[in-house]
Coordinates of C-alpha atoms and ligand atoms in Angstrom, one line a residue:
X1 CA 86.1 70.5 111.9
X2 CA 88.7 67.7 112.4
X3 CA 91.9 67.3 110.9
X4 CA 91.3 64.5 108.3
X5 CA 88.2 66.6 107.4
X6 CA 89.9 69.7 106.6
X7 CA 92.9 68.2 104.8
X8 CA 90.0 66.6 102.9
X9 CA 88.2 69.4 102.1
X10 CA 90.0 73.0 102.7
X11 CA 91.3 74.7 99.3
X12 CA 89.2 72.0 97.1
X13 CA 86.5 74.2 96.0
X14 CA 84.9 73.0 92.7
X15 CA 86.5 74.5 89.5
X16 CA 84.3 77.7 89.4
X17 CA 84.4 77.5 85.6
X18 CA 84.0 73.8 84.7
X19 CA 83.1 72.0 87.5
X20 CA 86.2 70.1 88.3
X21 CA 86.3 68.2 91.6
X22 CA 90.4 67.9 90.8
X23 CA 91.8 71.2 91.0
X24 CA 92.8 72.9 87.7
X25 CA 96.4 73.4 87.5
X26 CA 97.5 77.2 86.3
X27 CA 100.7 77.2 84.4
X28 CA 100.3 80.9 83.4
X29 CA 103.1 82.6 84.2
X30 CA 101.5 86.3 84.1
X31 CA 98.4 87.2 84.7
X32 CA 96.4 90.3 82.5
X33 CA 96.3 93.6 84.0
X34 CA 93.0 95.1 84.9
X35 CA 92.1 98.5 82.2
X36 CA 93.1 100.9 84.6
X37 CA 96.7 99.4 84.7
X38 CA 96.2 97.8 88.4
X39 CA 95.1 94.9 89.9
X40 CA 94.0 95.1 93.8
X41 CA 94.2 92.4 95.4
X42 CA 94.7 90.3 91.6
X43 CA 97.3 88.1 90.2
X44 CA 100.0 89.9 88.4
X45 CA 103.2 87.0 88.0
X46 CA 103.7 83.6 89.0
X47 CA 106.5 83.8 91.0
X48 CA 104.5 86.2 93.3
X49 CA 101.0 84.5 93.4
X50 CA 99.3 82.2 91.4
X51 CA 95.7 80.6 91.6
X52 CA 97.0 76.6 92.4
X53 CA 99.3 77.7 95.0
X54 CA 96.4 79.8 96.5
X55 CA 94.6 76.8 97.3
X56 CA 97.7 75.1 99.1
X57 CA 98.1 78.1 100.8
X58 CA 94.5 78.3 102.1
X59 CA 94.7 74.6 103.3
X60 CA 98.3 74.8 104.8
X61 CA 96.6 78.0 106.6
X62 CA 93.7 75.9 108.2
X63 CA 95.9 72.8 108.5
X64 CA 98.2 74.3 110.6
X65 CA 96.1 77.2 112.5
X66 CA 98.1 80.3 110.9
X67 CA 97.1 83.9 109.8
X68 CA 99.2 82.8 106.6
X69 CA 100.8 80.5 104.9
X70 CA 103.6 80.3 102.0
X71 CA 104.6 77.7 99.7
X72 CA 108.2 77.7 98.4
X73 CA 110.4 75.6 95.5
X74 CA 111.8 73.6 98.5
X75 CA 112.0 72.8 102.0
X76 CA 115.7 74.7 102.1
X77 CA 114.0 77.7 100.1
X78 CA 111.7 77.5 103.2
X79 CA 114.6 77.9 105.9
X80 CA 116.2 80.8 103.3
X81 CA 112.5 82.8 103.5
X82 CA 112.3 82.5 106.9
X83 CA 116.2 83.8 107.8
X84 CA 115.3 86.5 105.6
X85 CA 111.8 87.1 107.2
X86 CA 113.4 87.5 110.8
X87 CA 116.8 89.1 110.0
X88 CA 117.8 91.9 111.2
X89 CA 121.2 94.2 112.1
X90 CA 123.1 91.8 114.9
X91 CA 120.6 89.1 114.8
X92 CA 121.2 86.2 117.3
X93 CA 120.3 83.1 116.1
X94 CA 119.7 80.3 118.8
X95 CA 119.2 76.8 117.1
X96 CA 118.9 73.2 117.7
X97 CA 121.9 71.5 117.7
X98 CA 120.6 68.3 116.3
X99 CA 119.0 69.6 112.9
X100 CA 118.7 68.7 109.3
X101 CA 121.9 69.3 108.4
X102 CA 121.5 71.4 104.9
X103 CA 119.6 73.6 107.1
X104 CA 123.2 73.9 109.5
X105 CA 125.2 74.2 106.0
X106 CA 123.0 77.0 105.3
X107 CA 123.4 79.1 108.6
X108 CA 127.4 78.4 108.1
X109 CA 126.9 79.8 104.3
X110 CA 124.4 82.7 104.7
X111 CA 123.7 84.3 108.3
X112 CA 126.9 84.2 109.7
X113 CA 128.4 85.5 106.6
X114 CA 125.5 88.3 107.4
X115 CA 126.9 88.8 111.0
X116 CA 124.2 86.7 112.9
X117 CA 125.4 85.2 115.7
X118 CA 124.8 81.8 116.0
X119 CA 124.1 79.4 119.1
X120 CA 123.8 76.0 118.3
X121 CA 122.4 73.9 121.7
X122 CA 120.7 70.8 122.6
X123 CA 117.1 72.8 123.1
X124 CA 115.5 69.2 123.9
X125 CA 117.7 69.8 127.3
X126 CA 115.6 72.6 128.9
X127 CA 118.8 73.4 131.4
X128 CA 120.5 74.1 127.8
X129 CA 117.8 75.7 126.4
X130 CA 117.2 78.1 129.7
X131 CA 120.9 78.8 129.7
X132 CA 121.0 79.8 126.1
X133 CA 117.9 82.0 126.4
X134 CA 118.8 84.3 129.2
X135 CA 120.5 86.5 126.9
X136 CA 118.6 88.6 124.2
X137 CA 118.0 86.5 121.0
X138 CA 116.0 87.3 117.7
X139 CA 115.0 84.1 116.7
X140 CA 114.9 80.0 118.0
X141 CA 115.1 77.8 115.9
X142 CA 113.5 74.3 117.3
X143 CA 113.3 71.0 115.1
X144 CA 111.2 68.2 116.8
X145 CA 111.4 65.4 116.7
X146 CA 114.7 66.3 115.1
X147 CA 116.9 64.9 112.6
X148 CA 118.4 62.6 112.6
X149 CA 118.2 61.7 116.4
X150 CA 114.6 62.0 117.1
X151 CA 115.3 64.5 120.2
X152 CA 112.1 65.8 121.5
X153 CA 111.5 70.1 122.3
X154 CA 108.9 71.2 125.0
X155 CA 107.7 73.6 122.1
X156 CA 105.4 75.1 124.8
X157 CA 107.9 76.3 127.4
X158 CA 110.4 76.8 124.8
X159 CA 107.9 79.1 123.7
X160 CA 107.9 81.2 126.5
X161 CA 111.4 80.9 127.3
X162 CA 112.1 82.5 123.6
X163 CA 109.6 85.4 124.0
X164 CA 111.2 86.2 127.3
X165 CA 114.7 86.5 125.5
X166 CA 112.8 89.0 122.9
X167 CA 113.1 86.0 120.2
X168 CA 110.4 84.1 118.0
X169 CA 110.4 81.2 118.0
X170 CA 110.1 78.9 114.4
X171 CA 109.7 75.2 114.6
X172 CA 110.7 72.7 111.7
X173 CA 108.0 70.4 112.2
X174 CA 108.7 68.5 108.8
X175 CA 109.1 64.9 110.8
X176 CA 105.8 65.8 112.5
X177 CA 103.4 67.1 110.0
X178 CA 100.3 69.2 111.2
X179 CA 98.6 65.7 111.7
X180 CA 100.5 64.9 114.5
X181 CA 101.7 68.4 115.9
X182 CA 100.3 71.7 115.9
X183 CA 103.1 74.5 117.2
X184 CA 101.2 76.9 116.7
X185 CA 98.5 76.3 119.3
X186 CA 101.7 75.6 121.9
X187 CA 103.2 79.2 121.0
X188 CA 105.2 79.1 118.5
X189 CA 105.2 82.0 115.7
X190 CA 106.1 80.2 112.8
X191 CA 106.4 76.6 111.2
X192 CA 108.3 75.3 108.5
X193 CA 108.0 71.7 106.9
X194 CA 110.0 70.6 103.9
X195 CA 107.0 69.5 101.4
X196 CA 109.0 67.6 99.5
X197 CA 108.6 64.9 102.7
X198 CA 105.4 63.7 103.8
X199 CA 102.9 66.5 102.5
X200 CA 103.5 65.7 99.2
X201 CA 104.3 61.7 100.3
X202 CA 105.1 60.5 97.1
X203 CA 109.1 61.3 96.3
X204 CA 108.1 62.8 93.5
X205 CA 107.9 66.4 94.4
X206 CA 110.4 69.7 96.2
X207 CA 108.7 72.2 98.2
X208 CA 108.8 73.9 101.6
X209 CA 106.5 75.9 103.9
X210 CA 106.3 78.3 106.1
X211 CA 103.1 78.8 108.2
X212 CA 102.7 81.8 110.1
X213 CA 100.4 82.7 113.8
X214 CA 100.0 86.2 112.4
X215 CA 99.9 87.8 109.4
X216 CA 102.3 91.0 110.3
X217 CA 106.1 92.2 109.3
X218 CA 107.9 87.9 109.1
X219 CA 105.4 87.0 106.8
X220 CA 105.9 89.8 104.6
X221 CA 109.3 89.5 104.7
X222 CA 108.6 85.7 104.2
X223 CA 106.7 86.8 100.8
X224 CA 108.6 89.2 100.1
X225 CA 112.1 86.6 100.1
X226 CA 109.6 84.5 97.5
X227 CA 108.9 87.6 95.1
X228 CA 112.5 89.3 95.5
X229 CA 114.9 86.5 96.6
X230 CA 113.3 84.6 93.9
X231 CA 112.4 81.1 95.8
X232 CA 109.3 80.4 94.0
X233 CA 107.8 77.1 93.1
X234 CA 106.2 75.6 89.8
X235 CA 102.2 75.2 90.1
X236 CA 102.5 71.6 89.4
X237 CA 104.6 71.3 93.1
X238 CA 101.8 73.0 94.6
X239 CA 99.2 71.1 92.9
X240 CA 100.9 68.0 94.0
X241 CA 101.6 69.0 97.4
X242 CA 98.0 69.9 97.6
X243 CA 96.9 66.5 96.4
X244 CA 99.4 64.9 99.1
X245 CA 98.0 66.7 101.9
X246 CA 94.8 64.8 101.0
X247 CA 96.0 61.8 102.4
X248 CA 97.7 63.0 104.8
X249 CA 96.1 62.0 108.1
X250 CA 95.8 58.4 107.3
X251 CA 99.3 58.0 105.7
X252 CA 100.7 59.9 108.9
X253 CA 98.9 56.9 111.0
X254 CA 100.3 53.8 108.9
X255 CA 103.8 55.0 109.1
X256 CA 103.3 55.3 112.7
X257 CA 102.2 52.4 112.8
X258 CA 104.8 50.2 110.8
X259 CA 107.8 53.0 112.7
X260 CA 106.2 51.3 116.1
X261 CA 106.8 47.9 114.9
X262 CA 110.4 48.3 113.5
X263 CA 111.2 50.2 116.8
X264 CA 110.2 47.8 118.8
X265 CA 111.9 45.3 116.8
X266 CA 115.3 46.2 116.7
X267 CA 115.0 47.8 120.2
X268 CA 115.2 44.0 121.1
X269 CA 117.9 42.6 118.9
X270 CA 121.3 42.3 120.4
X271 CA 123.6 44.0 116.9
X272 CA 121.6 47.1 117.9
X273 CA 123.0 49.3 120.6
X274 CA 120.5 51.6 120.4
X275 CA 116.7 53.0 118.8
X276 CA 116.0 56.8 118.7
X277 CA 112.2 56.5 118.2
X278 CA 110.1 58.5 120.7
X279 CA 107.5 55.7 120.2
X280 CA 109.1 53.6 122.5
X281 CA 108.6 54.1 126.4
X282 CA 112.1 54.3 127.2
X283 CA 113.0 56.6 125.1
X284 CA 114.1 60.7 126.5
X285 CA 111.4 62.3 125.4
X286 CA 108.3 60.1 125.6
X287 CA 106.4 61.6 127.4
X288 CA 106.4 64.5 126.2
X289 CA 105.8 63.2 122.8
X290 CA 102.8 61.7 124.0
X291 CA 101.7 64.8 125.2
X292 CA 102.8 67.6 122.4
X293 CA 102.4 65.0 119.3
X294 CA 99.1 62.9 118.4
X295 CA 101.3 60.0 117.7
X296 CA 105.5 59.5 117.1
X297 CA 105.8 59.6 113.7
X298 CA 107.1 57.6 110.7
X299 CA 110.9 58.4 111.4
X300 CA 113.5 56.7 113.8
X301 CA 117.1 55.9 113.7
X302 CA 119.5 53.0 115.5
X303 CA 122.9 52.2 116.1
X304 CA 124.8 49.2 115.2
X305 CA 127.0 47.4 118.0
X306 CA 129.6 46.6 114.9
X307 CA 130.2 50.5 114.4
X308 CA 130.5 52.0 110.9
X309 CA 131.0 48.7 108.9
X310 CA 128.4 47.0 110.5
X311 CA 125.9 50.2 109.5
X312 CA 127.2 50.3 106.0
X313 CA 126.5 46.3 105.9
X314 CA 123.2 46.5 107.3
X315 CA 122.2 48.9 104.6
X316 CA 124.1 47.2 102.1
X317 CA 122.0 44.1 103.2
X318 CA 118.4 45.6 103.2
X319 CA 116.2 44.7 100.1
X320 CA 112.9 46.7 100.6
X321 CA 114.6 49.4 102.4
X322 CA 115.6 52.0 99.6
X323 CA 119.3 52.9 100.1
X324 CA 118.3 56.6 99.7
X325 CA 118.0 60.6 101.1
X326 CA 114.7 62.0 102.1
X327 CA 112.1 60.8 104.4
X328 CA 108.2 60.7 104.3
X329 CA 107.1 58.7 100.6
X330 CA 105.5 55.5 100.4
X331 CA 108.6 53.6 100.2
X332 CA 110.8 52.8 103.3
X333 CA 114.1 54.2 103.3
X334 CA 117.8 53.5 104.6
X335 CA 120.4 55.8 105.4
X336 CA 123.9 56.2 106.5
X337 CA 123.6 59.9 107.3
X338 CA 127.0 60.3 108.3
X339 CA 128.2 59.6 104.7
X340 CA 126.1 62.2 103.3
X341 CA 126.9 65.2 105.6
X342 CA 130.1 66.6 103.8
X343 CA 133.2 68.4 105.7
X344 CA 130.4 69.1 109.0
X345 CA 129.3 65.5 109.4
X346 CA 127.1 65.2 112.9
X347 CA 125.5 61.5 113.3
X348 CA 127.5 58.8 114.9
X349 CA 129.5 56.8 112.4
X350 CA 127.3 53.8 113.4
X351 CA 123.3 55.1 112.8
X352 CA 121.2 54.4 110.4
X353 CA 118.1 56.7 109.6
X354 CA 115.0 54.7 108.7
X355 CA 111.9 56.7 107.3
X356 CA 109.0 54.3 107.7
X357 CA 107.0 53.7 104.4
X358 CA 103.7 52.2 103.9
X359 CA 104.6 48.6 103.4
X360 CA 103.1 45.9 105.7
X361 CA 105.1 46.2 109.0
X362 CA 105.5 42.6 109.2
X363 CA 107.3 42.3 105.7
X364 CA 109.7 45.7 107.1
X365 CA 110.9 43.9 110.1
X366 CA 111.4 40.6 108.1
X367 CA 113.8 42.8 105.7
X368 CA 115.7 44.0 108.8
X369 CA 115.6 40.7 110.1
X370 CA 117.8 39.2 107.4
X371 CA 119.7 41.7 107.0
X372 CA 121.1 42.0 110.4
X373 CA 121.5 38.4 110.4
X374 CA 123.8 38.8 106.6
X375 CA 125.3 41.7 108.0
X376 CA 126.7 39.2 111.1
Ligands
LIG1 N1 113.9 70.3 107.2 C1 114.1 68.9 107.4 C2 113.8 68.4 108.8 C3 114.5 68.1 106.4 O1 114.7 66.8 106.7 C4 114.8 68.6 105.1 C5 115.3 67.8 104.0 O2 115.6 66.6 104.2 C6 114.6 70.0 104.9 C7 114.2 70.8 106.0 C8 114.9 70.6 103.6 O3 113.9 70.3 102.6 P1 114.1 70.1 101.1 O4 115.0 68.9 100.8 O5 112.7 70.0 100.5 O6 114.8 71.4 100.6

């Protein structure tokens, strides 16, 4: 079956008890124990298992191509299961250097307070990534295209580079979405999206996933992080997630569409010095974009000639552009990322991050239009 059907269709079984096309949404947060004091294979308490985040979990499962799949209360909660789900005494971490940056405030906070050690490289650069995997390593840690510079990883010979070092390798794939990248089928052993982005595609919900390639010692350690760390979600995130994923496939292809557009837009105005959109053929990693990804995706960022004030001014001039954090909802966004990254901050004082929403593409470029020319 192909992917819009399955996102369609996969964990939307009719209500077995009434009939419901609309899954029913279980706010129960313990389940009855069977007479005999057991319950094989049952539901015991939400925070373990409960019937609404079954179904997500069966259609992330098929969506993606995994042995298993977990849904937790948010994208970060995701990262957390997954350090847990692959630590282990004098872990070596090796991650992209270019990453969402709550996950790098996380590694700073957590695992190399645990004693991981921690290489942060350019794994888009496969000289880099070579270099930094022909020592031992536990785990690689690959965002693509990444945040917020839209770098693009070979996910298939990273793959084998990272099982040569002894590593697995886990790829954030939140800009991506199954519906334009499957890392599984290039060799990768996990994936993680933050939900709260374009599978639920609304702003209006927090969750995070992690989709295993086989069902063995990470993913328990994955559930286990959800039962004993505690990193649960609410039913009502999964049931909206689940309805999100719906869409999915033709959402994913109108923000590619309106991304192309803008990128091509600004790549041609002179107040822009550059556009990080893999879309575009001159960009690093086009090709290989076109080769690993169905299409390039909703996201891209740019760089103003005028440095920080002219970024800040640009923003400040936008009108349907949303002056906001996250990415992936129906409205187009605007951000100065540099402004939001506390003491570590990464981006380039002059980039703005631009998550493509599903307005005309015509009345997006107009926005930017005018406010380049205001921002003059
Ligand atoms: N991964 C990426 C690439 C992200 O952009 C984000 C959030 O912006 C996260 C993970 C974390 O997700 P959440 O905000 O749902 O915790």
């Amino acid at each position: 079956m192909r992917f819009e059907t399955l996102a369609v269709h996969t964990g939307g079984e009719p209500d077995a008890e009434t009939g419901a096309i609309a899954p029913p949404i279980h706010l129960s947060s313990t389940f009855r124990h069977s007479p005999d004091g057991v319950h094989p294979g049952e539901l015991l308490y939400q925070r373990e298992d409960n019937p609404t985040q079954r179904r997500l979990e069966a259609a992330l499962a098929a969506l993606e191509g995994g042995a298993r799949a977990l849904f937790y209360g948010s994208g970060l909660a995701a990262c957390s299961a997954a350090l847990h789900a692959y630590w282990r005494e004098d872990a070596r971490l090796v991650m992209q250097n270019d990453c969402y940056a709550g996950f790098q405030a996380q590694v700073r906070h957590y695992a190399q307070r645990w004693g991981w050690r921690v290489d942060a490289v350019d794994l888009a650069d496969p000289e880099a990534a070579r270099t930094a995997l022909a020592r031992p390593a536990t785990l690689v840690w690959a965002e693509t295209p990444s945040n917020p510079l839209l770098r693009i990883v070979d996910l298939a010979a990273l793959s084998e580079l990272a099982h040569a070092a002894g590593a697995r390798l886990l790829v954030d794939g939140t800009f991506a979405t199954p519906a334009l990248q499957q890392p599984l089928a290039l060799g990768a052993d996990s994936v993680l999206h933050s939900a709260t982005k374009y599978m639920g595609g609304h702003s209006d919900v927090l969750g995070g996933v992690l989709v295993f390639a086989e069902d063995g010692a990470a993913a328990r350690n994955a559930f286990y992080a959800r039962e004993l760390v505690g990193l649960a979600a609410s039913p009502f995130a999964a049931w909206l997630v689940l309805r999100g994923l719906r869409s999915l496939a033709p959402r994913m292809r109108a923000h590619c569409q309106g991304a192309r557009a803008v990128a091509r837009f600004l790549a041609q105005r002179p107040e822009v010095e550059a556009v990080h959109y893999p879309g575009l053929p001159e960009a690093a990693g086009h090709a290989l974009a076109g080769r690993q990804m169905s299409d390039f995706g909703g996201m891209l960022s740019f760089t103003l000639r005028g440095g920080r004030e002219a970024a800040l001014a640009v923003a400040g001039a936008l009108v349907l552009f949303v002056n906001a954090t996250s990415l992936g909802g129906c409205e187009s966004l605007v951000e100065h990322r540099r402004s939001v990254e506390g003491a570590h901050p990464r981006s380039p004082e002059n980039l703005l991050r631009l998550s493509i929403g599903l307005e005309h593409p015509d009345d997006l470029v107009a926005d930017l239009a005018q406010a380049l020319e205001r921002a003059r």
